[in-house]
PDB file of C-alpha atoms in Angstrom:
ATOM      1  CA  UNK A   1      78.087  65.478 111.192  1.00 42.00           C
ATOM      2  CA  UNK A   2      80.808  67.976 109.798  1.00 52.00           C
ATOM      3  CA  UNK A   3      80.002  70.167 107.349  1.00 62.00           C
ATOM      4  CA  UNK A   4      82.467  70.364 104.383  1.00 70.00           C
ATOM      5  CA  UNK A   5      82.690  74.221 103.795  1.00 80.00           C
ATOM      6  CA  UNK A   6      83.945  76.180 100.501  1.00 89.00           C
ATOM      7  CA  UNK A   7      86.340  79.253 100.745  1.00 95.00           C
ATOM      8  CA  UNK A   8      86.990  81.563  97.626  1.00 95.00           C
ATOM      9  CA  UNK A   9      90.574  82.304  96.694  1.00 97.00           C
ATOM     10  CA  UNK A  10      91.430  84.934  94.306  1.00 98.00           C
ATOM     11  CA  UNK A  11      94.513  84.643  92.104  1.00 98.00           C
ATOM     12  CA  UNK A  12      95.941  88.103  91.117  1.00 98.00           C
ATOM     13  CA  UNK A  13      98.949  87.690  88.521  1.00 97.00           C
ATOM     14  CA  UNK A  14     100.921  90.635  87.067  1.00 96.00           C
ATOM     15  CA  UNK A  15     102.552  88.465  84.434  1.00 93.00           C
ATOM     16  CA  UNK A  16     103.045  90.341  80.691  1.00 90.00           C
ATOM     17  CA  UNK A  17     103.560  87.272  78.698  1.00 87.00           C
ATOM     18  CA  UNK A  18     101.893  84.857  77.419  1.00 84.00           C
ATOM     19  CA  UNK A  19     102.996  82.011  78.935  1.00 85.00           C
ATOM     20  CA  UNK A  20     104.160  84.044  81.603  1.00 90.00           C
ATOM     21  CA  UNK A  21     106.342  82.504  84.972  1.00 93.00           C
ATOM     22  CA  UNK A  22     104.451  84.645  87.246  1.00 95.00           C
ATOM     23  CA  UNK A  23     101.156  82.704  86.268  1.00 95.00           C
ATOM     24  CA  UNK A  24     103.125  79.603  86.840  1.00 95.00           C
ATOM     25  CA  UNK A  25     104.327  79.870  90.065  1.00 96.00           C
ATOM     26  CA  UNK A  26     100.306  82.014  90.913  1.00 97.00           C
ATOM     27  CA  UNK A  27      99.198  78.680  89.909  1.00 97.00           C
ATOM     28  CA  UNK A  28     101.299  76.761  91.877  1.00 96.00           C
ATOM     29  CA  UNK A  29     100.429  79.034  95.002  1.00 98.00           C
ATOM     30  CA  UNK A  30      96.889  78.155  94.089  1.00 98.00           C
ATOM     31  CA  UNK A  31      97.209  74.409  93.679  1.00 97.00           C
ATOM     32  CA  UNK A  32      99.273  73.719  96.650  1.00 97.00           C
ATOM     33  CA  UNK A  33      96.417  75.956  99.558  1.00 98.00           C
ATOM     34  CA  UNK A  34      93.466  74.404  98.031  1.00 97.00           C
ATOM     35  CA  UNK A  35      95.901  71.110  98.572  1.00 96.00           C
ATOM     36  CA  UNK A  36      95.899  71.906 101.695  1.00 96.00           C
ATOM     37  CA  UNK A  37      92.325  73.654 102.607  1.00 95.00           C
ATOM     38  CA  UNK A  38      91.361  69.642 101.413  1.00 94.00           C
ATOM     39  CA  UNK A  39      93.672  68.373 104.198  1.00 93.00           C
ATOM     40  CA  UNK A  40      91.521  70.491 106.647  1.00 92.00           C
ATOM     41  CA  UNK A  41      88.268  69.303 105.585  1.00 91.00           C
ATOM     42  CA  UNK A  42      87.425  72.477 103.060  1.00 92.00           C
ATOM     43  CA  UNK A  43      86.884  72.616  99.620  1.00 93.00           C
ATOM     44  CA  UNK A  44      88.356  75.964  97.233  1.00 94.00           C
ATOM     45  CA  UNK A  45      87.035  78.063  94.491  1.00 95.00           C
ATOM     46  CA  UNK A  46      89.775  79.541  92.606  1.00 97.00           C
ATOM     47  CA  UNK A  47      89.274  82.597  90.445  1.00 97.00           C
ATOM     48  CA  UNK A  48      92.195  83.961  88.349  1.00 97.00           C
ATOM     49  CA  UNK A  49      92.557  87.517  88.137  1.00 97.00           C
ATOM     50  CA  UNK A  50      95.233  88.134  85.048  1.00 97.00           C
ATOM     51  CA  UNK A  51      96.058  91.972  85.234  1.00 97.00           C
ATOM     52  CA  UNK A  52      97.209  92.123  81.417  1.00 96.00           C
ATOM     53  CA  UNK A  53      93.435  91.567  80.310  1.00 96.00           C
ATOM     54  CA  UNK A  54      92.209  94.035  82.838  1.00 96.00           C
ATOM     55  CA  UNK A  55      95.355  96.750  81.710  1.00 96.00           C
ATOM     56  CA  UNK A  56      93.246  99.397  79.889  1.00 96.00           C
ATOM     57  CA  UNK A  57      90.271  99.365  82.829  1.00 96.00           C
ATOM     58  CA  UNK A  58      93.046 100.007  85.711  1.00 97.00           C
ATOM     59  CA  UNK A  59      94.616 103.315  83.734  1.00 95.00           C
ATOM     60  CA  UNK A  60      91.092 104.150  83.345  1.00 96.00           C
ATOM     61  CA  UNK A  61      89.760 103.759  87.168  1.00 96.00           C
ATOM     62  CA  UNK A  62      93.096 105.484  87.973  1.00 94.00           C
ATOM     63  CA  UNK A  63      92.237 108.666  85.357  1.00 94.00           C
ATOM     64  CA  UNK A  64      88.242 108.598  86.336  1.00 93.00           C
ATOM     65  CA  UNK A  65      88.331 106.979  89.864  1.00 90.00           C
ATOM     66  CA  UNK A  66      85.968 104.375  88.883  1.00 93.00           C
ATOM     67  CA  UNK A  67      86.514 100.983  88.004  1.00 94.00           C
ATOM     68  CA  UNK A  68      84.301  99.321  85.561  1.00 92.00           C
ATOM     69  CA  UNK A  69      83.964  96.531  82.956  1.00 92.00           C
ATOM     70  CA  UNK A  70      85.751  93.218  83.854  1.00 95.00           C
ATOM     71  CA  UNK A  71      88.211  95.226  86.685  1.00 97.00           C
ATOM     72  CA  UNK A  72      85.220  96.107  88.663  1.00 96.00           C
ATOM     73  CA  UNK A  73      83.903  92.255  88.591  1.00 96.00           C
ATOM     74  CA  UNK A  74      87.719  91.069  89.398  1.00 96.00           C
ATOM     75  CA  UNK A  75      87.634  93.832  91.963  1.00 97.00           C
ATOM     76  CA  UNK A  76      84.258  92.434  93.458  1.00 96.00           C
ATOM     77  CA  UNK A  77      85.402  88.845  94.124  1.00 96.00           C
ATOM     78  CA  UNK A  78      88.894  89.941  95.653  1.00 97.00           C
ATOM     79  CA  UNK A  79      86.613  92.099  98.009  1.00 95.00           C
ATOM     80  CA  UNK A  80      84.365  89.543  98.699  1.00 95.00           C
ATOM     81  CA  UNK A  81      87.663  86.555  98.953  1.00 97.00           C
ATOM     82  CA  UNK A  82      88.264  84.415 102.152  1.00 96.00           C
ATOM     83  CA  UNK A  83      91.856  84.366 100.794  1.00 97.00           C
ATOM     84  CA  UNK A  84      94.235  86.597  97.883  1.00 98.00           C
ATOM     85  CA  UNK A  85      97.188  85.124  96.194  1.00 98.00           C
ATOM     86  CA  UNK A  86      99.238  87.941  94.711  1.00 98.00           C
ATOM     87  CA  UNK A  87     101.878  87.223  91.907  1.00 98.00           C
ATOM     88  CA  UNK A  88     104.092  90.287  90.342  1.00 96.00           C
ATOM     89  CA  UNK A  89     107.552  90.063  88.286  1.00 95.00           C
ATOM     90  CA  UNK A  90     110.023  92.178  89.730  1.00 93.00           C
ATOM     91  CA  UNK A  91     111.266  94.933  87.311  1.00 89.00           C
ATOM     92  CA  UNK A  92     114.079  97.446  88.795  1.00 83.00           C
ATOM     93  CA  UNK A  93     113.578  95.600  92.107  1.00 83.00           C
ATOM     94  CA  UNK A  94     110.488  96.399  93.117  1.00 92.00           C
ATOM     95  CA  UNK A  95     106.784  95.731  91.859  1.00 94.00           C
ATOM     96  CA  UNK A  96     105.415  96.057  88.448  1.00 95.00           C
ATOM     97  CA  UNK A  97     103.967  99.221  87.622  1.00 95.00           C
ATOM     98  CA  UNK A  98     100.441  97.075  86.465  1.00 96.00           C
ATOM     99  CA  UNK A  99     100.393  95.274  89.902  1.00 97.00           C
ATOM    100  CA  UNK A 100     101.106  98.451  91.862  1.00 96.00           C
ATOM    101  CA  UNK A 101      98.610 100.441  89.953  1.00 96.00           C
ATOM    102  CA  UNK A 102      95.592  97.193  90.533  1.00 97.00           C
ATOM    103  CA  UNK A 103      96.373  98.014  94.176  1.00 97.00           C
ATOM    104  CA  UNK A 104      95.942 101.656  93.521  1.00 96.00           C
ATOM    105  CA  UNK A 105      92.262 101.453  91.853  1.00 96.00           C
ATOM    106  CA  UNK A 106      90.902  99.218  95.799  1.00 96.00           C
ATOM    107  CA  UNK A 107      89.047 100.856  98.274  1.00 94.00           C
ATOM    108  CA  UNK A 108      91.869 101.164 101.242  1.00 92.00           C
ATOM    109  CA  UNK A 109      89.736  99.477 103.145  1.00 95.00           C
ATOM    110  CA  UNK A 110      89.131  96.042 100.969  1.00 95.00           C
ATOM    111  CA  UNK A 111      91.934  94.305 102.181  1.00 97.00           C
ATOM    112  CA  UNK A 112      91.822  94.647 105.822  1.00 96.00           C
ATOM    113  CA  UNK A 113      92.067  91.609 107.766  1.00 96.00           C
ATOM    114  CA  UNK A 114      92.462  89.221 104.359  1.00 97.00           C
ATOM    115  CA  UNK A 115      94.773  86.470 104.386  1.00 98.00           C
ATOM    116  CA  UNK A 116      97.252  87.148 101.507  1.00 98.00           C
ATOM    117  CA  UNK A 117      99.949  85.066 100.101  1.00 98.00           C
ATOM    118  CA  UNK A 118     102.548  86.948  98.565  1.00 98.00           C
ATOM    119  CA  UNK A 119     104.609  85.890  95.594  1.00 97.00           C
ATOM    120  CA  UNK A 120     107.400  87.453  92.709  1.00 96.00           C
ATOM    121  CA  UNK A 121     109.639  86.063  90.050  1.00 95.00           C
ATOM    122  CA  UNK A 122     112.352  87.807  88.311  1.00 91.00           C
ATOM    123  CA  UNK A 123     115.178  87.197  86.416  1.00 83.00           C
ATOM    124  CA  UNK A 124     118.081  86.359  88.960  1.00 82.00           C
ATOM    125  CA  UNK A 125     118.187  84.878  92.755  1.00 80.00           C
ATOM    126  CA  UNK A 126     119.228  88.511  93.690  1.00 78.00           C
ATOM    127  CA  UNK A 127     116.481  90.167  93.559  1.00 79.00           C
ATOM    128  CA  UNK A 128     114.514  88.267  96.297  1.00 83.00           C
ATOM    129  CA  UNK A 129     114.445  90.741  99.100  1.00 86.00           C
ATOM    130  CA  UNK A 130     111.999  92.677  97.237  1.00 88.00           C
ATOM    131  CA  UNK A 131     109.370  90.978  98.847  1.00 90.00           C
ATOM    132  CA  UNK A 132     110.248  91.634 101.790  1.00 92.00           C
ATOM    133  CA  UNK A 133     110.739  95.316 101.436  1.00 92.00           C
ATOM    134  CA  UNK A 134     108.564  96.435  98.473  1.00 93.00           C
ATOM    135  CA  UNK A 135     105.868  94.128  98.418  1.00 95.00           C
ATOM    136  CA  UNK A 136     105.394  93.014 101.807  1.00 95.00           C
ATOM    137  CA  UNK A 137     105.051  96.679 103.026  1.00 95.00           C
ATOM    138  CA  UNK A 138     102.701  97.703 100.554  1.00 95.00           C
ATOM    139  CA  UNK A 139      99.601  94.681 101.852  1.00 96.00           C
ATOM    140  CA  UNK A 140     101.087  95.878 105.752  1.00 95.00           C
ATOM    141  CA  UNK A 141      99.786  99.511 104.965  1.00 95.00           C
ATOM    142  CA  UNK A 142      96.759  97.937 103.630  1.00 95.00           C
ATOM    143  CA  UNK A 143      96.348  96.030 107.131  1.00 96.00           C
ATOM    144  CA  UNK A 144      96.567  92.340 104.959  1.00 97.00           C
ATOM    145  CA  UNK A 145      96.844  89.866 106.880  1.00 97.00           C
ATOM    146  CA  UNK A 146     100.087  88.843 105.389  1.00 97.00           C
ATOM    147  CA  UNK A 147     101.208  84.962 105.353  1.00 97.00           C
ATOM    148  CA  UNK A 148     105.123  84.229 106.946  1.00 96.00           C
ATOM    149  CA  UNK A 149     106.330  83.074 103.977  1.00 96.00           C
ATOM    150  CA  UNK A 150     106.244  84.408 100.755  1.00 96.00           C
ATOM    151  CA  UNK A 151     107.790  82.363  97.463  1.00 96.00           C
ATOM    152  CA  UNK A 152     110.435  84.301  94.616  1.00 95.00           C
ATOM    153  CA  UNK A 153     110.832  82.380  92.143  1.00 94.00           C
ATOM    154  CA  UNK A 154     114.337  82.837  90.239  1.00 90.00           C
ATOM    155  CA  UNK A 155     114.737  81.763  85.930  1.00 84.00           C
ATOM    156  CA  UNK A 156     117.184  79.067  86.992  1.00 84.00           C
ATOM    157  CA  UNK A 157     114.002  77.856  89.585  1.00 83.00           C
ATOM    158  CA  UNK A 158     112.222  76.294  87.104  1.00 78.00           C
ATOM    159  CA  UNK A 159     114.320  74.129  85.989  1.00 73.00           C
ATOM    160  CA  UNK A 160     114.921  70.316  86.659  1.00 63.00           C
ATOM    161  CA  UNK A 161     112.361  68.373  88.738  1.00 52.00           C
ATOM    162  CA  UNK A 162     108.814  70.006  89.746  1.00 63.00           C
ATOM    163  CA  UNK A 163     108.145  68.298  92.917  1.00 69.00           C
ATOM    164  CA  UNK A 164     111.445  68.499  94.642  1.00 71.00           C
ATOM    165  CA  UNK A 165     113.826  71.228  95.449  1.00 78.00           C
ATOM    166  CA  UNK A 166     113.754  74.596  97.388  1.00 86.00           C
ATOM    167  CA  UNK A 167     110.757  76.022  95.433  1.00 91.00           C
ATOM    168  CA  UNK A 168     108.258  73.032  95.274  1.00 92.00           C
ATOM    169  CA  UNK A 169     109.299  72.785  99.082  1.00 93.00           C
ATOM    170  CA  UNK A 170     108.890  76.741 100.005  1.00 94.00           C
ATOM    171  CA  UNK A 171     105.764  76.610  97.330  1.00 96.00           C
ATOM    172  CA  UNK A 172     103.967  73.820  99.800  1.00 96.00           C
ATOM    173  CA  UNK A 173     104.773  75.820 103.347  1.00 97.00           C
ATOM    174  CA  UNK A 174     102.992  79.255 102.155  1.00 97.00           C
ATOM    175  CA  UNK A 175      99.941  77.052 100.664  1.00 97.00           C
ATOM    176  CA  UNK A 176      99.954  75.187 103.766  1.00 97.00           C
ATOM    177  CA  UNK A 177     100.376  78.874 105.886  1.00 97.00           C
ATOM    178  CA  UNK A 178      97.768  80.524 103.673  1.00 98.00           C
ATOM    179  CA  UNK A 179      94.802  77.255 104.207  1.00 97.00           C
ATOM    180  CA  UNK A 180      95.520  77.424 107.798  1.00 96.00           C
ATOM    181  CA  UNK A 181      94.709  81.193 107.573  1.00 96.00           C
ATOM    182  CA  UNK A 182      91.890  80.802 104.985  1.00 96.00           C
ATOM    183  CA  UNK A 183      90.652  77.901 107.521  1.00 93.00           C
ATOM    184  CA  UNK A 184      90.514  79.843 110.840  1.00 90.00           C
ATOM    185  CA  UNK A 185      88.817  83.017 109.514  1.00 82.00           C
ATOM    186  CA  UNK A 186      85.784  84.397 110.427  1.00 65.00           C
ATOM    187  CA  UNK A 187      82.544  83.368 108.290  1.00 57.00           C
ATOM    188  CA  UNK A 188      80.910  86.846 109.280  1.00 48.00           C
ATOM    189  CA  UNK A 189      83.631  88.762 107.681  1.00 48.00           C
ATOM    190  CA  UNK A 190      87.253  89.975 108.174  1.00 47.00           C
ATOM    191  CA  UNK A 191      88.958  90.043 111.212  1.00 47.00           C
ATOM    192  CA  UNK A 192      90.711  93.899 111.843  1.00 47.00           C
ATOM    193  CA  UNK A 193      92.553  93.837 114.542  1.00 48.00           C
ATOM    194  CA  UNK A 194      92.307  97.950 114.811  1.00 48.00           C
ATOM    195  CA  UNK A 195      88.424  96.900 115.235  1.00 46.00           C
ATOM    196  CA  UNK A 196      88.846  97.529 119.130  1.00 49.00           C
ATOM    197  CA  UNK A 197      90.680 100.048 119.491  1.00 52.00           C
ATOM    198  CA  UNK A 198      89.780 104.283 120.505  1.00 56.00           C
ATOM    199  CA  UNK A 199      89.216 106.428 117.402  1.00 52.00           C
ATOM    200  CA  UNK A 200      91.151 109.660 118.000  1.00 49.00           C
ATOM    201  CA  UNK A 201      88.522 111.108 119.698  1.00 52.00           C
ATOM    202  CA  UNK A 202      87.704 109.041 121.908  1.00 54.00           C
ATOM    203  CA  UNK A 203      91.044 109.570 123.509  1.00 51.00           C
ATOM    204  CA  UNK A 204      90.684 113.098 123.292  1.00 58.00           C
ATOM    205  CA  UNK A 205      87.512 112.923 125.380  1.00 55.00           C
ATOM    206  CA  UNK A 206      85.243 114.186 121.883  1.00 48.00           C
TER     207      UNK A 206
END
């Protein structure tokens, strides 16, 4: 008999508004991998991290080195994830200073070997590649385990019919990338893949 099994998926959203796009298309990103998680036989539970009601903690675990308060419960769940969906605008093509400073406050070690879905919206189609050379770097360092595709969403994006289009279409891949991930990971914990290899000294015969 099959055992249906529940991951946790943690929603970070650098949206400033209220409603914001970023939380749109976070939510999207959200509906569409626990969508597909239920395709493979696994249920989801979703918690939404919005970075605007967590502002003041990050510039104060950035000034004392210590997150506290509701940031160091939102931290605790991404740590503890099977899965991260991260959602920034795109300001001066690159990251928001919020979302960049959230990643800031982690341990460098929280995020190794997580399955992370990476999303952005911003004002005009041309600002796209940003998540592939700002944002896609910055979860690389952290040794992420980075889904393929990643989703911008554009203004003019929004507009017309939700369930057709490039967006919903690109929107259903990276769910359907991220559940696969989310699906095939280790229940004991992360999988590094620098978990095998020589330390420094090892090589040097120490």
């Amino acid at each position: 008999m099959s055992t249906t099994r529940t991951r946790s998926l943690v929603v970070v959203t650098a949206g400033l508004s209220q409603p914001s796009s970023t939380r749109l298309l976070a939510d999207r990103l959200a509906h569409a991998t626990v969508t597909e998680l239920a395709g493979l036989g696994e249920t989801a539970e979703v918690t939404t991290v919005e970075l605007r009601d967590v502002a003041h903690d990050v510039v104060n675990a950035m000034l004392t080195g210590f997150p506290s308060g509701d940031l160091a419960r939102a931290i605790e769940r991404l740590t503890a994830a099977d899965g991260l969906i991260a959602v920034t605008p795109l300001f001066t093509t690159t990251y928001s200073g919020l979302f960049k400073s959230f990643v800031d406050v982690l341990d460098k070690d929280s995020l190794t070997g997580m399955p992370v879905l990476l999303g952005a919206t911003g004002g005009t189609p041309r600002h796209s590649l940003a998540l592939e050379y700002s944002v896609r770097p910055l979860f690389t360092y952290l040794r992420a385990d980075v889904a393929t595709t990643s989703v911008f969403a554009a203004t003019d994006d929004w507009a017309g019919s939700t369930d057709e289009g490039p967006l919903p279409a690109r929107i259903r891949r990276a769910g359907r990338e991220l559940a696969g991930m989310v699906a095939t990971r280790r229940d004991d914990g992360p999988d590094d893949p620098f978990a095998d290899a020589p330390s420094f000294a090892d090589l040097l015969g120490g």
